[in-house]
Amino acid sequence: MDMKVSRRQFFKICASGLGGSSLAMLGFSTETALAEVRTFKLARTTETRNTCPYCAVGCGIIMYGLGDKAKNAKAEIIHIEGDPDHPVNRGTLCPKGAGLLDFIHSQSRLKYPEVREPGAKEWKRISWEEALTRIAKHMKTDRDKNFIAKNADGQTVNRWLSTGFLAASASSNETGYLTHKIVRNLGIVAFDNQARV
Ligand code: SF4
């Protein structure tokens, strides 16, 4: 776009630029002032390190929460930023990671396991123990019913085609290795990662 600047506007722009740089020269650095505001905002918070849950990059984050984790203190995360000590992102975050605070406080965020029974319209909350037991039972029933040990030519194939597995992208190498071993040992072929979703 062709932007025309009048002689009067030109002098105004120069004057404001000079004002800003002169203030800095006199010791009124805006950078220092902004850094102080940030320190004040985070002064009474507790830091918790975590990993961004969105993609396979697995950037490190620091979550700043109100409260000192005492039982009677209401904890609330008020700020999230990239972890400067993390080897993956060195303090940076992409726009998705930079918006994590909204994700955490979203009304529709799922915070616990839920189940919708066959024929039911509503989801109901269950414990992690119940959720894991249910998943294990469903897996066993399905595997017993559909496992293919040999193909039509009598060759051993050990396939389980009726269940798939979606792994997490922010896991450690060790967790990824173990997940892969377990899933392939069960015979699951449909195996993918959250990073590709
Ligand atoms: S901050 Fe961005 S690049 Fe990093 S893990 Fe999150 S979504 Fe991926």
Short mmCIF file of C-alpha atoms and ligand atoms in Angstrom, two decimals:
data_model
loop_
_atom_site.label_atom_id
_atom_site.label_comp_id
_atom_site.label_asym_id
_atom_site.label_seq_id
_atom_site.Cartn_x
_atom_site.Cartn_y
_atom_site.Cartn_z
CA MET A 1 0.00 0.00 0.00
CA ASP A 2 1.29 3.46 -0.95
CA MET A 3 1.33 5.54 2.27
CA LYS A 4 1.67 9.33 1.84
CA VAL A 5 3.15 11.26 4.77
CA SER A 6 2.73 15.03 4.91
CA ARG A 7 5.59 17.39 5.95
CA ARG A 8 3.81 18.06 9.27
CA GLN A 9 3.34 14.30 9.97
CA PHE A 10 7.00 13.66 9.10
CA PHE A 11 8.19 16.12 11.78
CA LYS A 12 5.79 14.56 14.34
CA ILE A 13 7.19 11.07 13.70
CA CYS A 14 10.79 12.33 14.05
CA ALA A 15 9.95 14.18 17.27
CA SER A 16 8.32 11.14 18.93
CA GLY A 17 11.27 8.90 17.92
CA LEU A 18 13.72 11.41 19.36
CA GLY A 19 11.63 11.66 22.56
CA GLY A 20 11.76 7.87 23.07
CA SER A 21 15.50 7.58 22.49
CA SER A 22 16.23 10.68 24.61
CA LEU A 23 14.29 9.23 27.54
CA ALA A 24 16.37 6.05 27.31
CA MET A 25 19.57 8.15 27.25
CA LEU A 26 18.45 9.95 30.41
CA GLY A 27 18.06 6.66 32.22
CA PHE A 28 14.28 6.21 31.81
CA SER A 29 14.57 2.96 29.89
CA THR A 30 11.16 1.54 28.98
CA GLU A 31 12.74 -1.91 28.83
CA THR A 32 13.71 -1.74 32.51
CA ALA A 33 10.25 -0.51 33.47
CA LEU A 34 8.53 -3.33 31.58
CA ALA A 35 10.85 -5.94 33.12
CA GLU A 36 9.96 -4.61 36.59
CA VAL A 37 6.21 -4.93 35.90
CA ARG A 38 6.75 -8.56 34.89
CA THR A 39 8.79 -9.33 38.04
CA PHE A 40 6.07 -7.79 40.19
CA LYS A 41 3.35 -9.86 38.49
CA LEU A 42 5.17 -13.16 39.07
CA ALA A 43 6.74 -12.38 42.46
CA ARG A 44 4.37 -14.49 44.57
CA THR A 45 3.84 -17.37 42.19
CA THR A 46 4.98 -20.99 42.27
CA GLU A 47 6.84 -22.29 39.21
CA THR A 48 6.00 -25.68 37.72
CA ARG A 49 7.82 -27.12 34.73
CA ASN A 50 5.84 -29.03 32.12
CA THR A 51 5.67 -29.90 28.41
CA CYS A 52 3.40 -28.25 25.85
CA PRO A 53 0.77 -30.89 24.99
CA TYR A 54 0.05 -29.79 21.42
CA CYS A 55 2.62 -31.19 19.02
CA ALA A 56 5.61 -33.46 18.57
CA VAL A 57 8.15 -30.69 19.13
CA GLY A 58 7.50 -31.06 22.87
CA CYS A 59 8.52 -27.56 23.99
CA GLY A 60 9.29 -27.05 27.67
CA ILE A 61 7.10 -24.57 29.54
CA ILE A 62 7.04 -22.93 32.95
CA MET A 63 3.62 -22.48 34.55
CA TYR A 64 3.30 -19.76 37.17
CA GLY A 65 0.58 -20.47 39.74
CA LEU A 66 -0.89 -18.46 42.61
CA GLY A 67 -0.70 -20.12 46.01
CA ASP A 68 2.12 -22.04 47.64
CA LYS A 69 0.47 -25.46 47.19
CA ALA A 70 -0.83 -25.38 50.81
CA LYS A 71 -4.11 -27.25 51.26
CA ASN A 72 -6.18 -24.17 52.08
CA ALA A 73 -4.74 -22.03 49.25
CA LYS A 74 -6.66 -21.88 45.99
CA ALA A 75 -4.15 -22.60 43.23
CA GLU A 76 -4.58 -20.91 39.89
CA ILE A 77 -2.22 -20.70 36.94
CA ILE A 78 -1.88 -17.07 35.88
CA HIS A 79 0.99 -17.12 33.40
CA ILE A 80 2.81 -19.57 31.11
CA GLU A 81 5.98 -19.03 29.15
CA GLY A 82 8.69 -21.01 27.38
CA ASP A 83 11.33 -22.63 29.57
CA PRO A 84 14.70 -20.99 28.79
CA ASP A 85 16.57 -24.03 30.18
CA HIS A 86 14.73 -26.53 28.00
CA PRO A 87 16.96 -28.02 25.25
CA VAL A 88 14.15 -28.22 22.70
CA ASN A 89 12.84 -24.64 22.61
CA ARG A 90 15.24 -22.55 24.74
CA GLY A 91 12.40 -20.36 26.03
CA THR A 92 10.51 -19.90 22.78
CA LEU A 93 6.92 -20.96 22.04
CA CYS A 94 4.89 -20.94 18.83
CA PRO A 95 1.46 -19.18 18.86
CA LYS A 96 -0.30 -22.36 19.96
CA GLY A 97 2.02 -22.81 22.92
CA ALA A 98 1.82 -19.10 23.71
CA GLY A 99 -1.98 -19.47 24.05
CA LEU A 100 -1.80 -22.33 26.58
CA LEU A 101 -3.29 -20.22 29.37
CA ASP A 102 -6.62 -20.07 27.51
CA PHE A 103 -6.48 -23.81 26.93
CA ILE A 104 -5.95 -24.47 30.65
CA HIS A 105 -8.84 -22.21 31.70
CA SER A 106 -11.21 -23.34 28.94
CA GLN A 107 -14.68 -24.30 30.22
CA SER A 108 -14.75 -27.29 27.86
CA ARG A 109 -11.38 -28.72 28.90
CA LEU A 110 -11.58 -32.39 29.88
CA LYS A 111 -10.05 -32.90 33.33
CA TYR A 112 -10.92 -36.51 34.16
CA PRO A 113 -11.95 -39.75 32.41
CA GLU A 114 -15.56 -39.97 31.27
CA VAL A 115 -17.62 -42.79 29.76
CA ARG A 116 -20.77 -42.88 27.68
CA GLU A 117 -22.40 -46.26 28.18
CA PRO A 118 -23.96 -47.99 25.15
CA GLY A 119 -27.34 -46.36 24.45
CA ALA A 120 -26.77 -43.50 26.90
CA LYS A 121 -26.87 -39.83 25.90
CA GLU A 122 -24.84 -38.49 28.78
CA TRP A 123 -21.16 -38.79 29.63
CA LYS A 124 -20.45 -39.75 33.22
CA ARG A 125 -17.31 -39.18 35.25
CA ILE A 126 -15.30 -42.23 36.33
CA SER A 127 -12.06 -42.71 38.26
CA TRP A 128 -8.72 -43.35 36.54
CA GLU A 129 -8.71 -46.81 38.14
CA GLU A 130 -12.08 -47.64 36.61
CA ALA A 131 -11.11 -46.15 33.24
CA LEU A 132 -7.91 -48.20 32.98
CA THR A 133 -9.67 -51.39 34.10
CA ARG A 134 -12.43 -50.84 31.52
CA ILE A 135 -9.91 -50.23 28.73
CA ALA A 136 -7.96 -53.37 29.68
CA LYS A 137 -11.15 -55.47 29.73
CA HIS A 138 -12.33 -54.15 26.36
CA MET A 139 -8.91 -54.75 24.84
CA LYS A 140 -8.75 -58.32 26.12
CA THR A 141 -12.27 -59.16 24.92
CA ASP A 142 -11.60 -57.72 21.47
CA ARG A 143 -8.17 -59.33 21.12
CA ASP A 144 -9.47 -62.79 22.19
CA LYS A 145 -12.18 -62.47 19.56
CA ASN A 146 -10.24 -61.02 16.62
CA PHE A 147 -6.56 -61.95 16.93
CA ILE A 148 -5.18 -63.50 13.74
CA ALA A 149 -2.30 -65.87 14.47
CA LYS A 150 -1.84 -67.24 10.93
CA ASN A 151 -2.85 -66.06 7.46
CA ALA A 152 -4.64 -68.11 4.80
CA ASP A 153 -1.33 -69.69 3.73
CA GLY A 154 -0.57 -70.90 7.27
CA GLN A 155 2.17 -68.32 7.86
CA THR A 156 2.44 -66.82 11.35
CA VAL A 157 1.36 -63.16 11.28
CA ASN A 158 0.13 -62.43 14.85
CA ARG A 159 -2.09 -59.49 13.85
CA TRP A 160 -4.73 -57.68 15.84
CA LEU A 161 -6.54 -55.47 13.36
CA SER A 162 -9.71 -54.48 15.21
CA THR A 163 -8.12 -52.11 17.78
CA GLY A 164 -5.88 -49.10 17.19
CA PHE A 165 -3.58 -47.14 19.48
CA LEU A 166 -2.86 -43.40 19.53
CA ALA A 167 0.33 -42.49 21.42
CA ALA A 168 1.26 -39.17 23.03
CA SER A 169 3.79 -36.93 21.29
CA ALA A 170 5.30 -35.32 24.37
CA SER A 171 6.54 -38.59 25.90
CA SER A 172 10.18 -39.27 26.64
CA ASN A 173 12.26 -41.56 24.40
CA GLU A 174 11.99 -44.28 27.05
CA THR A 175 8.20 -44.05 27.24
CA GLY A 176 7.99 -44.07 23.45
CA TYR A 177 10.20 -47.17 23.28
CA LEU A 178 8.12 -49.06 25.85
CA THR A 179 4.82 -47.99 24.26
CA HIS A 180 6.01 -49.25 20.89
CA LYS A 181 7.14 -52.60 22.34
CA ILE A 182 3.83 -53.18 24.15
CA VAL A 183 1.64 -52.18 21.22
CA ARG A 184 3.54 -54.27 18.66
CA ASN A 185 3.77 -57.24 21.06
CA LEU A 186 -0.01 -57.20 21.33
CA GLY A 187 -0.15 -57.43 17.52
CA ILE A 188 -1.73 -53.99 16.98
CA VAL A 189 -1.07 -52.73 13.46
CA ALA A 190 -3.06 -49.45 13.53
CA PHE A 191 -0.61 -47.40 15.60
CA ASP A 192 -0.17 -43.67 15.24
CA ASN A 193 0.93 -40.62 17.12
CA GLN A 194 -0.84 -37.50 18.35
CA ALA A 195 1.80 -35.44 16.53
CA ARG A 196 0.21 -36.32 13.18
CA VAL A 197 -3.38 -35.53 14.20
S1 SF4 B 1 4.86 -24.54 21.62
FE1 SF4 B 1 4.22 -24.94 19.51
S2 SF4 B 1 5.97 -26.01 18.58
FE2 SF4 B 1 6.20 -26.13 20.81
S3 SF4 B 1 5.24 -28.12 21.38
FE3 SF4 B 1 3.70 -26.48 21.63
S4 SF4 B 1 2.59 -26.50 19.66
FE4 SF4 B 1 4.52 -27.57 19.32
#
